[in-house]
């Protein structure tokens, strides 16, 4: 069977289970059904072999078992699984929640922004219409008052006109789309800062709620409500733990069924406690952020008052940045309101998954079962075992971490959500809080805590054995996979939040006393004979080494050096051209031979010169 065919078969199984449950009056999500299918297949008691292809009979058996478990409304195990699926699908950290809210706001404002940026207004009426849309955009984006309230509109329009007169609208519309969007956001922040300043001065602020005051009341109320929920779950967990611990010591056939139900209820309240702790941590972070932002808001407002006090004109370069800072802080207040509301709703919605234990173990049954049993809180158990630390000298191969020798001791990610690994493995799923102060065992880059020194010693003798026992127990109770954070052993059932952060493994930073000693001269002394300190001597040697007398130098010009120095070009002048004929010939001209006689004179007084031409004729040569 190919991977695509296998996916289609699984989708069909999930769809059929969901339809069967809906026909019987129980609506279940596909995520819950998928989780239940994997849990039923992993349970060894159901005898499904994951290494072979499921037959038609196996599929029908799987569907039947899943439907039975999903329709068992009085099953605490099912409530725990539903709680885990709900929390995994709905919870998100504060950063992602705020970013998602900003993305939703941007998508809702996109049509309004598009009407402004794509507008090609020319007439006066069209420009006035665009300006009114800008005012609406500012109000919608800032969230300060209703955009339909005439008083809010007038105040926002007056603030906008002080920084963006209607006469500048034509120039604004001539910009490109991105620049217009940027200016719209900047105008919104400046107008928001102006309105907040006017509200603080008592000159405006129509429709603006006092968010800091609201948060100052809402955060303690939410924290108090969550503390009550946490305390209730912890009290139930302490009582169920005491009953399970007592029954495990004196177990008989009659108590076995009741013990199984007690453990399932214990897992239910422990999971609720874990989720409430996560929510409470977010509320504390919210309170810290609000406190810091209130101080920043007051400081910015005071700085703004100092700038504008007793001045008729203030440079925009001084006040605009403060207006923008006030707007950003106010947006952060709005974000914290959203986060707080989300956490409150999440806390309330988690209560629906705690109904099974009140039906199975009402108060009168709880009192009868607790008769003669001492209920201990987690803090009391930790105090009892705090003085019995592990002796490192008793171990040769195992590595133990202690708060005195590990810098990030409290930040280590401990296995099984901090519960004692040995007690859970040996006592058939009993959850007892581990005490890190006894010592944390490091085994295969994972960290384990224990409820007592004896449990630590027993687990350290054969850790792999007990780890396997815990994995086998989790296959029978699938809710333990997420409660004990066994996602590395069951990767297919890991929640989305764990999958995203699975690579973030924190390693311990151990501390120890150490010292080092360095010899004065660890190497034999060496004197460099050719060392030269004189700069001019170094230059002389460099010139000698370069030996540029017989070298050619080259230069080139790049785009960066163009027009930065004098350039010259050399051309060759045109030369006379000549042609050569195919034949070369010459003629021999007779040499002239002319003789003159009688120039020297003679006996007679008169000189008679005689010219004799002895030159040969041309044809005779």
Coordinates of C-alpha atoms in Angstrom, one line a residue:
X1 CA 0.0 0.0 0.0
X2 CA 1.4 3.4 -1.0
X3 CA 1.6 6.3 1.4
X4 CA -1.3 8.1 -0.4
X5 CA -3.5 5.0 -0.2
X6 CA -2.7 4.6 3.5
X7 CA -3.7 8.3 4.1
X8 CA -7.0 7.8 2.3
X9 CA -7.7 4.7 4.4
X10 CA -7.0 6.6 7.6
X11 CA -9.2 9.5 6.5
X12 CA -12.0 7.2 5.7
X13 CA -11.7 5.5 9.1
X14 CA -11.7 8.9 10.9
X15 CA -14.7 10.1 8.9
X16 CA -16.7 6.9 9.6
X17 CA -16.0 7.1 13.3
X18 CA -17.1 10.7 13.4
X19 CA -20.3 10.0 11.6
X20 CA -21.1 7.0 13.9
X21 CA -20.6 9.2 17.0
X22 CA -22.7 12.0 15.5
X23 CA -25.5 9.5 14.8
X24 CA -25.4 8.5 18.5
X25 CA -25.6 12.1 19.7
X26 CA -21.9 12.7 20.4
X27 CA -20.1 15.3 18.2
X28 CA -16.4 14.8 18.1
X29 CA -13.7 16.6 16.1
X30 CA -11.5 15.0 13.5
X31 CA -8.4 15.8 15.6
X32 CA -9.9 13.9 18.7
X33 CA -10.8 11.0 16.5
X34 CA -7.3 10.8 15.0
X35 CA -5.7 10.9 18.4
X36 CA -8.0 8.2 19.6
X37 CA -7.3 6.0 16.6
X38 CA -3.5 6.2 17.2
X39 CA -4.1 5.5 20.9
X40 CA -6.2 2.4 20.3
X41 CA -3.6 1.1 17.8
X42 CA -0.7 1.7 20.3
X43 CA -2.5 -0.1 23.2
X44 CA -1.0 -3.6 23.3
X45 CA -4.2 -5.0 24.9
X46 CA -6.0 -4.4 21.5
X47 CA -3.5 -6.7 19.7
X48 CA -2.9 -4.4 16.7
X49 CA 0.3 -5.1 14.8
X50 CA 1.6 -1.8 13.4
X51 CA 4.1 -3.6 11.2
X52 CA 1.5 -5.1 8.9
X53 CA -1.4 -3.8 6.9
X54 CA -4.7 -3.8 8.7
X55 CA -7.2 -6.2 7.3
X56 CA -10.9 -5.4 6.9
X57 CA -11.6 -7.2 10.2
X58 CA -8.9 -5.1 11.9
X59 CA -10.5 -1.9 10.5
X60 CA -13.9 -2.8 11.8
X61 CA -12.5 -3.7 15.2
X62 CA -10.6 -0.4 15.3
X63 CA -13.7 1.6 14.5
X64 CA -15.7 -0.3 17.1
X65 CA -13.1 0.3 19.9
X66 CA -12.8 4.0 19.0
X67 CA -16.5 4.5 19.0
X68 CA -16.9 2.8 22.4
X69 CA -14.2 4.9 24.0
X70 CA -15.5 8.1 22.4
X71 CA -19.0 7.5 23.7
X72 CA -18.0 6.7 27.2
X73 CA -18.9 10.0 28.7
X74 CA -18.1 8.9 32.3
X75 CA -14.5 8.0 31.5
X76 CA -12.0 10.4 33.0
X77 CA -9.4 9.2 30.5
X78 CA -11.5 10.5 27.6
X79 CA -12.0 13.8 29.4
X80 CA -8.2 14.2 29.8
X81 CA -7.7 13.4 26.1
X82 CA -10.4 15.9 25.1
X83 CA -8.7 18.5 27.3
X84 CA -5.3 17.8 25.7
X85 CA -6.7 18.1 22.2
X86 CA -8.6 21.3 23.0
X87 CA -5.6 23.0 24.6
X88 CA -3.3 22.0 21.8
X89 CA -5.7 23.3 19.2
X90 CA -6.6 26.5 20.9
X91 CA -3.6 27.6 23.0
X92 CA -1.0 29.9 21.6
X93 CA 1.7 31.9 23.2
X94 CA 1.3 35.6 23.7
X95 CA 3.6 36.6 20.8
X96 CA 1.8 34.4 18.2
X97 CA -1.6 35.6 19.5
X98 CA -0.7 39.3 19.2
X99 CA 0.9 38.7 15.7
X100 CA -2.3 36.9 14.6
X101 CA -4.5 39.7 15.9
X102 CA -2.4 42.2 14.0
X103 CA -2.7 40.2 10.8
X104 CA -6.5 40.0 11.2
X105 CA -6.6 43.8 11.7
X106 CA -4.5 44.4 8.6
X107 CA -6.8 42.1 6.5
X108 CA -9.9 43.9 7.8
X109 CA -8.4 47.3 7.0
X110 CA -7.2 46.3 3.6
X111 CA -10.5 47.3 1.8
X112 CA -10.6 50.7 3.4
X113 CA -6.9 51.3 2.7
X114 CA -7.4 50.2 -0.9
X115 CA -10.3 52.7 -1.4
X116 CA -7.9 55.5 -0.3
X117 CA -4.7 54.4 -2.1
X118 CA -6.4 53.5 -5.4
X119 CA -8.5 56.6 -5.5
X120 CA -8.0 59.1 -8.4
X121 CA -10.0 62.0 -7.0
X122 CA -9.9 65.3 -8.9
X123 CA -12.9 67.4 -8.0
X124 CA -13.4 69.1 -4.6
X125 CA -16.3 66.7 -3.7
X126 CA -14.2 63.7 -4.5
X127 CA -11.2 65.0 -2.4
X128 CA -13.6 65.6 0.6
X129 CA -14.9 62.1 0.3
X130 CA -11.3 60.7 0.3
X131 CA -10.5 62.8 3.4
X132 CA -13.5 61.4 5.3
X133 CA -12.3 57.9 4.4
X134 CA -8.8 58.8 5.8
X135 CA -10.5 59.8 9.1
X136 CA -12.4 56.5 9.2
X137 CA -9.2 54.6 8.5
X138 CA -7.5 56.4 11.3
X139 CA -10.3 55.6 13.8
X140 CA -10.6 52.0 12.7
X141 CA -6.9 51.4 12.9
X142 CA -6.3 53.1 16.3
X143 CA -9.4 51.6 17.9
X144 CA -10.0 54.9 19.9
X145 CA -13.7 55.3 19.8
X146 CA -16.5 54.3 17.4
X147 CA -16.2 55.5 13.8
X148 CA -19.9 56.2 13.8
X149 CA -19.9 58.5 16.8
X150 CA -20.0 62.1 15.6
X151 CA -18.0 63.5 18.6
X152 CA -15.2 61.0 18.0
X153 CA -15.2 61.8 14.3
X154 CA -15.0 65.6 14.9
X155 CA -12.1 65.1 17.4
X156 CA -10.2 62.8 15.1
X157 CA -10.8 65.1 12.1
X158 CA -9.5 68.1 14.1
X159 CA -6.4 66.1 15.1
X160 CA -5.8 65.0 11.6
X161 CA -6.2 68.5 10.1
X162 CA -3.5 69.8 12.4
X163 CA -0.9 67.4 10.9
X164 CA -2.4 66.7 7.5
X165 CA -4.5 69.5 6.1
X166 CA -7.0 68.7 3.3
X167 CA -5.0 70.9 0.9
X168 CA -2.2 68.3 1.0
X169 CA -4.5 65.5 -0.1
X170 CA -3.8 66.0 -3.8
X171 CA 0.0 65.7 -3.2
X172 CA -0.7 62.6 -1.1
X173 CA -2.7 60.9 -3.9
X174 CA 0.1 61.5 -6.4
X175 CA 2.5 59.2 -4.4
X176 CA 3.0 55.5 -5.1
X177 CA 0.9 52.9 -3.4
X178 CA 3.5 51.8 -0.8
X179 CA 4.3 55.3 0.2
X180 CA 0.6 56.1 0.7
X181 CA 0.1 53.0 2.9
X182 CA 3.2 54.0 4.9
X183 CA 1.9 57.6 5.4
X184 CA -1.5 56.3 6.4
X185 CA 0.0 54.2 9.2
X186 CA 2.2 57.1 10.3
X187 CA -0.7 59.5 10.3
X188 CA -2.7 57.1 12.4
X189 CA 0.0 56.9 15.0
X190 CA 0.5 60.7 15.2
X191 CA -3.3 61.3 15.4
X192 CA -3.6 58.6 18.1
X193 CA -0.7 60.3 20.1
X194 CA -2.4 63.7 19.8
X195 CA -5.7 62.4 21.0
X196 CA -4.1 60.6 23.9
X197 CA -2.2 63.7 24.9
X198 CA -5.4 65.8 24.7
X199 CA -7.2 63.2 26.9
X200 CA -4.4 63.4 29.5
X201 CA -4.7 67.2 29.5
X202 CA -8.4 67.0 29.9
X203 CA -9.1 68.6 26.5
X204 CA -10.5 65.7 24.6
X205 CA -10.3 61.9 24.5
X206 CA -13.9 61.3 23.5
X207 CA -14.6 57.5 23.3
X208 CA -11.2 56.5 24.6
X209 CA -11.2 53.9 27.4
X210 CA -8.7 54.1 30.2
X211 CA -6.9 50.9 29.3
X212 CA -4.2 51.1 32.0
X213 CA -6.9 51.4 34.7
X214 CA -8.9 48.5 33.2
X215 CA -5.8 46.3 33.1
X216 CA -4.9 47.2 36.7
X217 CA -8.3 45.8 37.7
X218 CA -8.5 43.0 35.2
X219 CA -5.1 41.4 35.8
X220 CA -5.5 40.8 39.6
X221 CA -9.1 39.5 39.0
X222 CA -7.9 37.1 36.4
X223 CA -5.0 36.0 38.5
X224 CA -7.2 35.5 41.5
X225 CA -9.6 33.4 39.5
X226 CA -6.8 31.3 38.0
X227 CA -5.3 30.8 41.4
X228 CA -8.5 29.4 42.7
X229 CA -8.8 27.0 39.8
X230 CA -5.2 25.9 40.4
X231 CA -5.7 25.5 44.1
X232 CA -8.8 23.4 43.5
X233 CA -7.0 21.1 41.1
X234 CA -4.0 20.8 43.4
X235 CA -6.1 19.9 46.4
X236 CA -7.9 17.2 44.3
X237 CA -4.5 15.9 43.1
X238 CA -3.1 15.7 46.6
X239 CA -6.2 13.7 47.8
X240 CA -6.2 11.3 44.8
X241 CA -2.4 10.8 45.1
X242 CA -2.8 9.8 48.8
X243 CA -5.6 7.4 48.0
X244 CA -3.8 5.8 45.1
X245 CA -0.6 5.5 47.2
X246 CA -2.5 3.8 50.1
X247 CA -4.5 1.4 47.9
X248 CA -1.3 0.4 46.0
X249 CA 0.2 -0.8 49.2
X250 CA -2.8 -2.9 50.2
X251 CA -4.2 -3.9 46.8
X252 CA -6.8 -6.6 46.4
X253 CA -9.1 -7.7 43.6
X254 CA -12.0 -5.5 44.9
X255 CA -9.9 -2.3 44.8
X256 CA -8.3 -2.9 41.4
X257 CA -11.2 -1.3 39.4
X258 CA -11.5 1.6 41.9
X259 CA -7.7 2.1 41.8
X260 CA -7.8 2.3 38.0
X261 CA -10.5 4.9 38.1
X262 CA -8.6 6.8 40.8
X263 CA -5.5 6.9 38.6
X264 CA -7.4 8.1 35.6
X265 CA -9.0 10.9 37.7
X266 CA -5.6 11.7 39.1
X267 CA -4.2 12.1 35.5
X268 CA -7.2 14.3 34.7
X269 CA -6.6 16.8 37.5
X270 CA -2.8 16.7 37.1
X271 CA -3.2 17.6 33.4
X272 CA -5.6 20.4 34.3
X273 CA -3.1 21.7 36.9
X274 CA -0.3 21.7 34.3
X275 CA -2.4 23.7 31.8
X276 CA -3.5 26.2 34.5
X277 CA 0.1 26.7 35.5
X278 CA 0.9 27.6 31.8
X279 CA -2.0 30.1 31.8
X280 CA -1.0 31.6 35.1
X281 CA 2.6 32.1 33.8
X282 CA 1.2 34.0 30.9
X283 CA -0.9 36.2 33.2
X284 CA 2.2 37.0 35.2
X285 CA 4.0 37.9 32.1
X286 CA 1.1 40.1 31.1
X287 CA 1.2 41.9 34.4
X288 CA 5.0 42.5 34.1
X289 CA 4.5 43.9 30.6
X290 CA 1.7 46.2 31.7
X291 CA 3.7 47.5 34.6
X292 CA 6.7 48.3 32.4
X293 CA 4.5 49.9 29.7
X294 CA 2.7 52.1 32.2
X295 CA 6.0 53.5 33.4
X296 CA 7.1 54.2 29.8
X297 CA 3.7 55.8 29.0
X298 CA 3.9 58.1 32.0
X299 CA 7.5 59.1 31.1
X300 CA 6.6 59.8 27.5
X301 CA 3.6 61.9 28.5
X302 CA 5.6 63.9 31.0
X303 CA 8.3 64.5 28.4
X304 CA 5.7 65.7 25.9
X305 CA 4.2 68.1 28.4
X306 CA 7.6 69.6 29.1
X307 CA 8.1 70.2 25.4
X308 CA 4.8 71.9 24.7
X309 CA 4.5 73.8 28.0
X310 CA 4.3 77.6 27.6
X311 CA 5.1 77.4 23.9
X312 CA 3.0 78.7 21.0
X313 CA 4.9 76.7 18.3
X314 CA 6.7 73.4 18.7
X315 CA 8.9 71.8 16.1
X316 CA 7.3 68.7 14.6
X317 CA 10.7 66.9 14.8
X318 CA 10.4 67.0 18.6
X319 CA 6.8 66.0 19.2
X320 CA 6.0 63.6 16.3
X321 CA 8.3 60.8 17.6
X322 CA 6.7 61.1 21.1
X323 CA 3.2 60.9 19.5
X324 CA 4.3 57.7 17.7
X325 CA 5.8 56.2 20.9
X326 CA 2.5 56.9 22.8
X327 CA 0.5 55.3 20.0
X328 CA 2.7 52.2 20.0
X329 CA 2.4 51.9 23.8
X330 CA -1.4 52.2 23.6
X331 CA -1.5 49.5 20.9
X332 CA 0.5 47.3 23.4
X333 CA -2.2 48.0 26.0
X334 CA -4.8 46.9 23.6
X335 CA -2.8 43.7 22.9
X336 CA -2.6 42.9 26.6
X337 CA -6.4 43.3 26.9
X338 CA -6.7 40.8 24.1
X339 CA -4.2 38.3 25.7
X340 CA -5.9 38.6 29.1
X341 CA -9.4 37.9 27.6
X342 CA -8.0 34.9 25.7
X343 CA -6.5 33.5 28.8
X344 CA -9.7 34.0 30.8
X345 CA -11.8 32.2 28.2
X346 CA -9.3 29.4 28.0
X347 CA -9.4 28.9 31.8
X348 CA -13.2 28.8 31.8
X349 CA -13.4 26.4 28.8
X350 CA -11.0 23.9 30.5
X351 CA -13.6 23.4 33.3
X352 CA -15.8 21.4 31.0
X353 CA -13.3 18.5 31.1
X354 CA -13.3 18.1 34.9
X355 CA -16.9 16.8 35.3
X356 CA -16.2 13.1 35.4
X357 CA -14.5 12.9 38.8
X358 CA -17.3 14.7 40.5
X359 CA -19.7 12.0 39.3
X360 CA -17.5 9.1 40.0
X361 CA -16.1 10.3 43.3
X362 CA -18.6 12.7 44.9
X363 CA -17.7 14.3 48.2
X364 CA -19.2 11.6 50.5
X365 CA -17.4 8.9 48.6
X366 CA -14.1 10.9 48.9
X367 CA -14.5 11.3 52.6
X368 CA -15.1 7.5 53.1
X369 CA -12.0 6.7 51.0
X370 CA -9.8 9.3 52.8
X371 CA -10.7 8.0 56.2
X372 CA -7.5 7.4 58.1
X373 CA -5.3 8.6 55.2
X374 CA -2.9 11.5 55.6
X375 CA -3.1 13.9 52.7
X376 CA 0.3 15.5 51.8
X377 CA 0.8 18.4 49.4
X378 CA 3.7 18.4 46.9
X379 CA 5.5 21.0 49.0
X380 CA 5.3 18.8 52.1
X381 CA 6.6 15.8 50.2
X382 CA 9.5 17.8 48.9
X383 CA 10.4 19.1 52.4
X384 CA 10.4 15.5 53.8
X385 CA 13.0 14.4 51.2
X386 CA 15.1 17.6 50.9
X387 CA 17.8 16.5 53.4
X388 CA 18.5 13.1 51.8
X389 CA 20.7 14.0 48.8
X390 CA 22.3 11.5 46.4
X391 CA 25.9 10.7 47.2
X392 CA 27.9 11.0 44.0
X393 CA 30.7 8.8 45.3
X394 CA 28.3 5.8 45.2
X395 CA 28.2 6.0 41.4
X396 CA 31.0 5.6 38.9
X397 CA 29.2 5.9 35.5
X398 CA 26.2 8.0 36.2
X399 CA 26.3 11.8 36.1
X400 CA 24.3 13.8 38.8
X401 CA 23.5 17.5 38.7
X402 CA 23.0 19.6 41.8
X403 CA 21.9 23.2 42.2
X404 CA 25.2 24.1 43.8
X405 CA 27.2 23.0 40.7
X406 CA 24.9 23.8 37.8
X407 CA 24.3 27.4 36.8
X408 CA 21.0 26.8 34.8
X409 CA 19.7 24.1 37.2
X410 CA 16.2 25.5 37.4
X411 CA 15.9 25.8 33.6
X412 CA 16.7 22.2 32.8
X413 CA 13.9 20.3 31.0
X414 CA 13.2 17.4 33.3
X415 CA 11.6 14.2 31.9
X416 CA 8.0 13.1 32.8
X417 CA 7.0 16.7 33.7
X418 CA 8.9 16.6 36.9
X419 CA 7.3 13.5 38.3
X420 CA 9.3 10.6 39.9
X421 CA 10.3 8.2 37.1
X422 CA 10.9 5.2 39.5
X423 CA 7.6 5.6 41.4
X424 CA 5.6 5.8 38.2
X425 CA 7.3 2.7 36.8
X426 CA 7.2 0.5 39.9
X427 CA 3.9 1.6 41.5
X428 CA 1.8 1.1 38.3
X429 CA 1.4 4.7 37.2
X430 CA 1.5 6.6 40.6
X431 CA 2.4 10.2 40.1
X432 CA 4.7 11.6 42.8
X433 CA 6.5 14.9 42.4
X434 CA 10.3 14.6 41.9
X435 CA 12.6 16.6 44.1
X436 CA 15.4 18.2 42.0
X437 CA 17.3 19.2 45.2
X438 CA 18.1 15.5 45.7
X439 CA 20.0 15.5 42.5
X440 CA 19.1 15.2 38.8
X441 CA 20.2 12.1 37.0
X442 CA 21.6 12.7 33.5
X443 CA 21.1 9.6 31.3
X444 CA 21.5 9.7 27.5
X445 CA 21.3 13.5 27.5
X446 CA 18.0 13.5 29.4
X447 CA 17.3 14.5 33.0
X448 CA 15.3 12.6 35.7
X449 CA 14.1 13.5 39.1
X450 CA 13.0 11.3 42.0
X451 CA 10.8 11.5 45.1
X452 CA 13.4 9.9 47.4
X453 CA 17.0 8.9 47.6
X454 CA 16.0 5.2 47.5
X455 CA 14.1 5.7 44.3
X456 CA 17.0 7.5 42.7
X457 CA 19.4 4.7 43.6
X458 CA 17.1 2.0 42.3
X459 CA 16.4 3.8 39.0
X460 CA 20.1 4.5 38.4
X461 CA 21.0 0.8 38.5
X462 CA 19.0 0.1 35.3
X463 CA 17.5 3.3 33.8
X464 CA 16.6 1.7 30.4
X465 CA 14.4 -0.9 32.1
X466 CA 12.3 1.6 33.9
X467 CA 12.1 3.9 30.9
X468 CA 10.7 1.0 28.9
X469 CA 8.2 0.2 31.7
X470 CA 6.9 3.8 31.6
X471 CA 6.5 3.7 27.8
X472 CA 4.5 0.4 28.1
X473 CA 2.3 2.0 30.7
X474 CA 1.7 5.1 28.5
X475 CA 0.5 2.8 25.7
X476 CA -2.3 1.6 27.9
X477 CA -3.2 5.1 29.1
X478 CA -2.7 7.4 26.0
X479 CA -3.4 10.6 28.0
X480 CA 0.0 10.0 29.8
X481 CA 1.9 10.6 26.5
X482 CA 1.1 14.3 26.7
X483 CA 0.9 14.6 30.5
X484 CA 4.4 13.1 31.0
X485 CA 5.7 14.7 27.7
X486 CA 6.7 11.4 26.1
X487 CA 6.7 12.8 22.6
X488 CA 10.1 11.5 21.8
X489 CA 9.0 7.9 22.4
X490 CA 5.7 8.5 20.6
X491 CA 6.5 11.0 17.9
X492 CA 3.3 10.5 16.0
X493 CA 1.2 11.8 19.0
X494 CA 3.3 14.9 19.6
X495 CA 1.3 18.1 19.9
X496 CA 1.9 20.9 17.5
X497 CA 3.5 23.1 20.1
X498 CA 6.0 20.4 21.0
X499 CA 6.8 19.7 17.4
X500 CA 7.8 23.3 16.8
X501 CA 10.2 23.4 19.8
X502 CA 11.6 19.9 19.7
X503 CA 15.0 21.0 18.7
X504 CA 15.4 23.4 21.6
X505 CA 17.2 21.2 24.1
X506 CA 18.8 23.0 27.1
X507 CA 22.1 21.6 28.3
X508 CA 23.3 22.1 31.8
X509 CA 26.1 24.6 32.5
X510 CA 28.1 23.0 35.3
X511 CA 30.3 24.9 37.8
X512 CA 33.5 23.6 39.4
X513 CA 36.6 24.9 41.2
X514 CA 39.6 24.8 38.9
X515 CA 43.0 26.4 38.6
X516 CA 45.7 26.6 35.9
X517 CA 49.5 27.3 36.2
X518 CA 51.6 28.6 33.4
X519 CA 55.4 28.3 33.3
X520 CA 57.4 31.5 32.9
X521 CA 59.3 30.3 29.8
X522 CA 57.7 27.1 28.4
X523 CA 59.8 27.3 25.2
X524 CA 63.6 27.8 24.8
X525 CA 64.5 31.4 24.1
X526 CA 65.1 32.2 20.4
X527 CA 66.7 35.3 19.0
X528 CA 65.8 36.3 15.4
X529 CA 69.1 37.5 13.9
X530 CA 67.5 39.1 10.9
X531 CA 64.9 41.1 12.9
X532 CA 64.9 44.8 11.8
X533 CA 63.1 47.5 13.6
X534 CA 64.1 50.5 11.4
X535 CA 61.2 51.4 9.1
X536 CA 63.5 52.8 6.4
X537 CA 65.7 49.8 6.5
X538 CA 62.6 47.6 5.9
X539 CA 61.7 49.8 3.0
X540 CA 65.2 49.5 1.5
X541 CA 65.0 45.7 1.8
X542 CA 61.5 45.7 0.2
X543 CA 62.7 47.7 -2.8
X544 CA 65.7 45.4 -3.1
X545 CA 63.4 42.4 -3.1
X546 CA 61.0 43.9 -5.6
X547 CA 63.7 44.7 -8.1
X548 CA 61.5 46.9 -10.3
X549 CA 64.2 48.0 -12.7
X550 CA 63.5 45.3 -15.2
X551 CA 59.7 45.1 -14.5
X552 CA 56.8 46.4 -16.5
X553 CA 54.1 48.4 -14.8
X554 CA 50.5 48.3 -15.9
X555 CA 47.5 50.4 -15.1
X556 CA 43.8 50.1 -15.6
X557 CA 40.8 52.2 -15.2
X558 CA 37.5 51.0 -13.6
X559 CA 34.0 52.4 -13.3
X560 CA 34.8 53.6 -9.8
X561 CA 38.0 55.4 -10.8
X562 CA 36.5 57.0 -13.9
X563 CA 36.7 60.8 -14.0
X564 CA 38.9 60.8 -10.9
X565 CA 42.2 61.5 -12.5
X566 CA 43.6 62.9 -15.8
X567 CA 43.5 60.4 -18.6
X568 CA 45.2 60.6 -22.0
X569 CA 45.0 58.6 -25.1
X570 CA 47.7 58.1 -27.8
X571 CA 46.9 57.9 -31.5
X572 CA 49.0 57.2 -34.5
X573 CA 49.0 59.8 -37.3
X574 CA 48.0 58.7 -40.8
X575 CA 51.0 57.7 -42.9
X576 CA 51.6 57.8 -46.7
X577 CA 50.6 54.7 -48.4
X578 CA 52.4 53.3 -51.4
X579 CA 51.8 50.5 -53.9
X580 CA 54.2 48.1 -55.5
X581 CA 53.8 47.0 -59.1
X582 CA 54.3 43.5 -60.2
X583 CA 57.4 44.2 -62.4
X584 CA 60.4 46.3 -61.5
X585 CA 62.6 47.8 -64.3
X586 CA 65.2 50.4 -64.8
X587 CA 67.1 52.2 -67.7
X588 CA 70.9 53.0 -68.0
X589 CA 71.4 56.6 -69.3
X590 CA 74.9 57.3 -70.9
X591 CA 77.2 59.3 -68.6
X592 CA 77.9 62.7 -70.0
X593 CA 81.5 63.2 -71.0
X594 CA 82.2 66.8 -72.1
X595 CA 85.7 68.2 -72.2
X596 CA 86.8 71.9 -72.5
X597 CA 90.2 72.8 -74.1
X598 CA 92.1 76.1 -74.4
X599 CA 91.1 77.6 -71.1
X600 CA 94.6 78.0 -69.9
X601 CA 95.5 80.3 -72.7
X602 CA 98.6 80.1 -75.0
X603 CA 101.0 82.1 -77.1
X604 CA 98.5 84.3 -78.8
X605 CA 96.9 86.8 -76.5
X606 CA 93.4 85.8 -77.2
X607 CA 92.0 82.6 -75.6
X608 CA 90.2 80.2 -77.8
X609 CA 88.1 77.6 -75.8
X610 CA 87.2 74.4 -77.6
X611 CA 84.3 72.2 -76.3
X612 CA 84.6 68.5 -77.1
X613 CA 81.4 66.3 -76.4
X614 CA 82.5 62.7 -76.1
X615 CA 79.1 61.5 -74.7
X616 CA 78.0 58.3 -76.4
X617 CA 74.5 58.1 -78.0
X618 CA 71.7 56.4 -76.1
X619 CA 71.3 53.7 -78.6
X620 CA 75.0 52.8 -78.2
X621 CA 74.7 51.9 -74.6

